[in-house]
XYZ file of C-alpha atoms in Angstrom:
433
model
C 125.641 116.501 46.147
C 123.346 113.561 46.934
C 122.120 112.846 50.396
C 125.669 112.045 51.473
C 126.638 115.711 51.367
C 123.706 116.396 53.617
C 123.316 114.704 56.965
C 122.247 116.816 59.693
C 121.417 119.887 62.315
C 120.712 123.595 63.684
C 118.394 126.353 64.912
C 117.097 126.079 68.500
C 119.007 128.880 70.177
C 118.133 129.418 73.829
C 117.672 133.158 74.363
C 119.443 134.745 77.281
C 117.043 137.569 78.106
C 115.119 137.289 81.362
C 112.054 139.446 80.930
C 109.384 138.412 83.427
C 106.423 138.974 81.134
C 105.029 136.080 79.173
C 105.563 136.583 75.453
C 104.775 133.837 72.979
C 107.500 132.988 70.474
C 106.895 132.630 66.754
C 107.025 129.087 65.347
C 110.262 128.058 63.681
C 110.624 127.277 59.982
C 110.602 123.609 60.932
C 107.383 123.958 62.931
C 105.650 125.923 60.180
C 105.713 122.845 57.927
C 103.370 121.089 60.368
C 100.219 122.548 58.824
C 100.904 121.049 55.404
C 98.778 118.117 54.253
C 101.476 115.418 54.457
C 102.476 115.935 58.115
C 98.816 116.026 59.094
C 98.165 112.788 57.226
C 101.160 111.088 58.842
C 99.947 112.136 62.288
C 96.365 110.959 61.619
C 97.367 107.614 60.164
C 99.731 106.833 63.021
C 97.362 107.968 65.773
C 99.877 110.614 66.894
C 97.549 113.483 65.959
C 96.355 113.739 69.577
C 99.844 114.166 71.039
C 100.189 117.948 70.718
C 96.585 118.808 71.771
C 96.829 116.538 74.822
C 100.188 118.066 75.696
C 98.797 121.598 75.378
C 96.002 120.790 77.813
C 98.467 119.311 80.315
C 100.706 122.352 80.002
C 97.793 124.708 80.606
C 97.185 123.052 83.974
C 100.675 124.016 85.186
C 100.629 126.834 87.741
C 104.383 127.396 88.034
C 107.543 126.970 86.011
C 108.497 123.944 88.128
C 105.179 122.276 87.344
C 105.543 123.115 83.660
C 108.996 121.586 83.558
C 107.685 118.372 85.107
C 104.884 118.245 82.530
C 107.345 118.749 79.685
C 109.718 116.063 80.975
C 106.892 113.584 81.534
C 105.181 114.148 78.191
C 108.425 114.288 76.204
C 109.548 110.971 77.666
C 106.098 109.493 77.062
C 106.294 110.449 73.382
C 109.667 108.725 73.020
C 108.443 105.578 74.769
C 105.261 105.553 72.685
C 107.263 105.792 69.447
C 109.653 103.026 70.583
C 106.775 100.800 71.658
C 105.032 101.309 68.341
C 108.178 100.496 66.371
C 108.765 97.345 68.411
C 105.227 95.999 68.123
C 103.754 97.124 71.418
C 100.530 99.126 71.511
C 98.241 100.000 68.570
C 99.844 100.264 65.145
C 97.489 102.999 63.985
C 94.681 105.291 64.942
C 91.685 103.281 66.065
C 88.113 104.400 65.606
C 88.997 107.250 63.285
C 87.581 107.714 59.855
C 89.577 105.967 57.149
C 90.695 108.184 54.303
C 90.486 107.344 50.592
C 93.733 106.783 48.736
C 94.703 109.728 46.578
C 93.500 109.185 43.033
C 91.755 105.873 43.577
C 89.553 103.587 45.574
C 90.293 101.682 48.713
C 90.834 102.893 52.249
C 93.931 104.353 53.778
C 95.254 102.153 56.550
C 97.602 103.139 59.324
C 101.305 103.599 58.687
C 103.656 100.667 59.210
C 105.167 100.383 62.657
C 108.733 100.980 61.439
C 107.916 104.595 60.470
C 109.977 107.276 62.241
C 107.941 110.224 60.939
C 105.122 110.225 63.547
C 107.682 110.921 66.286
C 109.240 113.759 64.301
C 106.006 115.568 63.486
C 104.432 114.986 66.905
C 107.514 116.465 68.583
C 107.270 119.572 66.412
C 103.638 119.908 67.416
C 104.735 119.884 71.053
C 107.559 122.386 70.617
C 105.187 124.715 68.780
C 102.799 124.530 71.729
C 105.604 125.517 74.117
C 106.500 128.514 71.954
C 102.888 129.682 71.814
C 102.101 129.095 75.495
C 101.254 132.155 77.590
C 100.806 131.050 81.226
C 99.366 133.359 83.829
C 102.453 133.204 86.054
C 104.807 134.772 83.506
C 107.474 133.000 81.510
C 110.781 134.578 80.559
C 112.463 133.773 77.257
C 115.208 132.003 79.170
C 112.738 129.720 80.949
C 110.794 129.063 77.764
C 114.107 128.002 76.222
C 114.717 125.688 79.175
C 111.330 124.022 78.593
C 112.133 123.562 74.918
C 115.511 122.052 75.762
C 113.881 119.641 78.223
C 111.333 118.620 75.608
C 113.999 118.044 72.973
C 116.111 115.850 75.272
C 113.299 113.732 76.636
C 111.419 113.197 73.362
C 114.614 112.106 71.583
C 115.556 109.362 74.038
C 118.570 111.355 75.193
C 117.335 111.235 78.795
C 116.221 107.601 78.528
C 119.564 105.815 78.103
C 119.694 103.117 80.782
C 121.940 100.064 80.975
C 121.940 97.123 83.400
C 124.476 97.213 86.194
C 127.965 96.063 85.256
C 127.690 92.905 87.374
C 124.949 91.528 85.112
C 127.452 90.413 82.470
C 125.707 92.340 79.673
C 127.738 94.436 77.238
C 126.639 97.984 76.392
C 126.146 99.429 72.904
C 125.089 102.987 72.038
C 123.578 103.893 68.633
C 122.313 107.288 67.447
C 120.073 108.376 64.562
C 118.674 111.567 63.020
C 115.423 113.315 62.171
C 114.172 113.466 58.577
C 115.704 116.300 56.544
C 115.545 118.013 53.108
C 111.826 118.446 53.801
C 111.420 121.314 51.344
C 112.564 118.940 48.626
C 110.126 116.201 49.674
C 108.093 116.660 52.841
C 107.196 112.956 52.846
C 110.775 111.985 53.630
C 111.709 109.526 56.371
C 115.171 108.934 57.840
C 116.143 105.264 58.234
C 118.622 106.170 60.978
C 115.775 107.534 63.089
C 113.672 104.473 62.339
C 116.440 102.095 63.384
C 116.948 104.054 66.623
C 113.317 103.345 67.496
C 113.589 99.710 66.429
C 116.790 98.989 68.399
C 116.246 101.000 71.589
C 116.394 98.783 74.668
C 116.849 95.590 72.653
C 119.372 92.845 73.399
C 121.561 91.252 70.732
C 123.561 88.062 71.128
C 127.285 88.500 70.564
C 130.312 86.232 70.674
C 130.791 87.230 74.316
C 127.171 86.994 75.399
C 124.255 89.432 75.366
C 124.594 93.153 74.671
C 122.031 95.832 75.442
C 121.488 98.498 72.767
C 120.395 101.987 73.789
C 119.647 104.722 71.263
C 118.921 108.423 70.871
C 117.923 110.685 67.977
C 119.421 114.073 67.094
C 117.953 117.085 65.283
C 119.057 118.344 61.882
C 119.987 121.837 63.065
C 123.428 123.406 63.084
C 122.841 125.511 66.181
C 121.961 122.589 68.448
C 125.286 120.980 67.587
C 127.155 124.228 68.233
C 125.477 124.386 71.643
C 126.875 120.960 72.529
C 123.889 118.633 72.264
C 126.078 115.731 71.082
C 128.651 116.098 73.831
C 126.057 116.637 76.589
C 124.227 113.489 75.539
C 127.204 111.184 74.971
C 129.722 112.290 77.598
C 128.100 110.405 80.534
C 127.942 107.158 78.563
C 131.062 106.821 76.408
C 133.257 105.837 79.391
C 130.677 103.169 80.289
C 129.813 101.584 76.925
C 131.658 98.863 75.037
C 130.843 100.055 71.504
C 129.123 103.006 69.851
C 128.155 104.105 66.390
C 126.472 107.196 65.058
C 124.268 106.504 62.036
C 122.788 108.663 59.281
C 121.435 108.422 55.746
C 124.120 108.580 53.065
C 124.508 107.329 49.502
C 122.145 105.527 47.164
C 122.187 101.735 47.329
C 125.092 101.237 49.765
C 126.300 101.332 53.335
C 129.547 103.100 54.215
C 131.712 102.782 57.297
C 133.322 106.226 57.339
C 137.041 105.963 58.053
C 137.798 109.672 58.658
C 135.770 112.638 59.915
C 136.601 116.276 59.175
C 136.377 119.485 61.219
C 134.434 121.439 58.581
C 130.838 122.587 58.032
C 129.981 122.945 54.347
C 126.913 125.158 54.675
C 124.051 123.013 53.374
C 120.789 124.339 54.899
C 119.419 122.538 57.932
C 115.791 121.891 58.865
C 115.329 125.545 59.811
C 116.887 126.592 56.485
C 119.961 127.913 58.318
C 123.407 127.528 56.726
C 126.812 127.364 58.416
C 130.173 127.354 56.619
C 132.980 127.227 59.167
C 135.247 125.039 61.222
C 133.183 122.780 63.465
C 132.840 124.796 66.707
C 134.019 122.846 69.754
C 135.344 123.616 73.212
C 139.095 124.175 73.472
C 139.585 124.942 69.765
C 143.330 125.376 70.319
C 143.667 121.582 70.628
C 141.095 120.749 67.963
C 142.333 118.287 65.323
C 141.383 118.617 61.662
C 140.581 114.909 61.463
C 139.349 112.077 63.666
C 139.191 108.395 62.758
C 136.899 105.443 63.298
C 137.833 102.717 65.752
C 135.053 100.426 64.549
C 136.273 97.047 63.198
C 135.582 98.201 59.647
C 137.404 95.348 57.926
C 135.257 92.761 59.681
C 132.085 94.729 58.968
C 132.838 95.089 55.262
C 133.734 91.395 54.903
C 130.568 90.123 56.602
C 127.306 89.215 54.859
C 124.980 91.602 56.683
C 122.200 92.115 54.124
C 121.248 92.975 50.567
C 123.087 96.313 50.390
C 126.882 96.322 49.849
C 128.987 97.764 52.675
C 132.140 99.788 51.955
C 135.149 100.948 53.906
C 134.911 104.566 52.761
C 138.233 106.391 52.912
C 137.745 109.451 50.676
C 138.099 112.972 52.105
C 138.468 116.513 50.773
C 141.349 118.599 52.111
C 143.453 121.690 51.646
C 146.991 120.285 51.604
C 149.560 121.488 54.104
C 150.900 124.891 53.098
C 147.661 125.959 51.431
C 145.650 128.963 52.599
C 142.284 127.833 54.029
C 140.942 131.404 54.040
C 141.366 131.973 50.321
C 144.155 132.804 47.924
C 145.867 129.458 48.343
C 145.547 125.852 47.310
C 142.143 124.653 46.125
C 140.536 121.746 47.993
C 141.745 118.331 46.826
C 139.835 115.051 46.947
C 141.954 112.264 48.426
C 140.756 108.720 47.817
C 142.866 107.246 50.628
C 142.332 109.741 53.412
C 144.001 112.993 54.497
C 147.660 113.845 54.086
C 149.795 115.102 57.015
C 149.125 118.691 58.051
C 146.113 119.172 55.784
C 143.005 121.207 56.570
C 139.615 119.477 56.412
C 136.977 120.432 53.862
C 134.953 117.193 53.960
C 135.252 113.971 55.887
C 134.270 110.609 54.503
C 130.718 111.458 55.491
C 130.778 114.832 53.738
C 130.528 118.269 55.334
C 127.008 118.182 56.785
C 125.707 117.077 60.164
C 126.370 113.361 59.658
C 130.063 114.142 59.359
C 129.769 116.512 62.298
C 128.157 114.033 64.684
C 130.829 111.507 63.732
C 133.554 114.104 64.292
C 132.145 115.257 67.617
C 131.530 111.746 68.970
C 134.992 110.469 68.021
C 136.687 113.658 69.238
C 134.893 113.219 72.564
C 136.066 109.590 72.644
C 139.644 110.743 72.107
C 139.485 113.593 74.627
C 138.198 111.114 77.202
C 141.296 109.001 76.560
C 139.316 106.135 75.008
C 140.747 105.996 71.478
C 142.613 102.746 72.081
C 139.909 101.006 74.094
C 136.491 102.056 72.770
C 135.344 101.014 69.273
C 133.288 103.807 67.751
C 132.591 105.626 64.520
C 129.967 106.392 61.905
C 127.866 104.285 59.540
C 125.989 105.729 56.574
C 122.882 103.860 55.461
C 121.531 103.753 51.905
C 119.151 106.518 50.872
C 115.580 105.511 51.701
C 113.635 105.592 48.448
C 109.958 105.477 47.511
C 108.669 102.999 44.946
C 109.265 103.639 41.254
C 105.731 104.936 40.708
C 105.744 107.158 43.780
C 108.733 109.459 43.344
C 106.963 112.795 42.740
C 106.142 114.482 46.063
C 103.481 116.608 44.343
C 101.408 113.596 43.325
C 102.762 110.694 45.378
C 101.499 109.014 48.518
C 103.199 109.151 51.918
C 104.155 105.477 51.820
C 104.225 102.446 49.546
C 105.290 98.777 49.843
C 108.772 99.306 48.379
C 109.397 102.270 50.699
C 108.499 100.140 53.715
C 110.541 97.155 52.494
C 113.605 99.356 51.964
C 113.345 100.826 55.436
C 112.865 97.412 57.077
C 115.857 95.998 55.169
C 118.041 98.928 56.241
C 117.012 98.497 59.879
C 117.750 94.756 59.753
C 121.133 95.333 58.123
C 122.190 97.929 60.707
C 121.290 95.438 63.423
C 123.488 92.875 61.660
C 126.346 95.388 61.251
C 126.216 96.239 64.952
C 126.255 92.532 65.795
C 129.314 91.934 63.585
C 131.089 94.903 65.194
C 130.226 93.569 68.633
C 131.426 90.053 67.780
C 134.737 91.428 66.502
C 135.142 93.596 69.596
C 133.919 91.332 72.378
C 135.233 87.949 71.230
C 137.650 86.577 73.784
């Protein structure tokens, strides 16, 4: 299946009961991984190991739900800004004054993680959400209100509430880019997601285009099916798509290559998410009666593919998997067919160019939202898959390997730089007068 067939989300359902008594919630599957050695090492080496304890103390000082919500919003936003600042060279790169740790299996001292690392944000956020689930305030907290606190924390700590552009009169174009959390953590808990790393690296930056400067704003999404079903993509993007000049969703895809995905499909293939939940179904959206089986990119893919953007090749990826028109999607009919050149008329989606996981789904949802807002002909937008982020050749076994190595860092930095170049090429093609 490769990491293309995977790419991202589900599991943070907001309960609807309203019991007044405070009852702590059990940690999620995702949160339970926090106590393993690798997440703890990543948090220590980045200096993010104090985030959850400091947050818990601030939360304990809240004397009402309103105060708690303000604490959550403030601390969630602070975590996002801290991760962005770290990635962009502001603030300390690592824990200062803490005991250095010996490298596994050898001498030397373990330094802090490189600034481009997205994993401290991911694990620190999970530490915070686990604290919210376990919190038992004296004033009583219903399940519904605990869910509201968790939702606020997710939005603010992912940059979803931090998207801010200059006023239109400033003459600065607007670009929106999204990334994802790490995933397949039971396969290798050390994993990083270059799309999350590039979101941190690009947030709030300005790139020079053929038509002048453009401000890039970013956000990161979870790898959980349920969050997508509850509309996290649409809630985040709807206020901004009518205002931006270009957008692209980004995720990790195939080994050794970038892909600009031409077509996105309305199908979930069931690969487990970060909470080990599976979903095999049509992508659930509002107004399903008007839901198309396919959406398409409006990015200038020909210009992107032709440009020299970095060391990885970039492809216009057109392949999809479909049930041809006249087949029976619910069984007993035509088997799914792989089409190298995109879907045929009247077919039913079984995989878009980006597969049938959450990378395909975010691309489908974002481009469907673009189309439902009447922006198909005016707003360039689509999905880019990055190469798989790989550890060095001597560090591939998660049971014996280290959490980072020079090749791992170089690969991630090269992917980040190439996405920046791809976005610049797309902007030049779009904005040039």
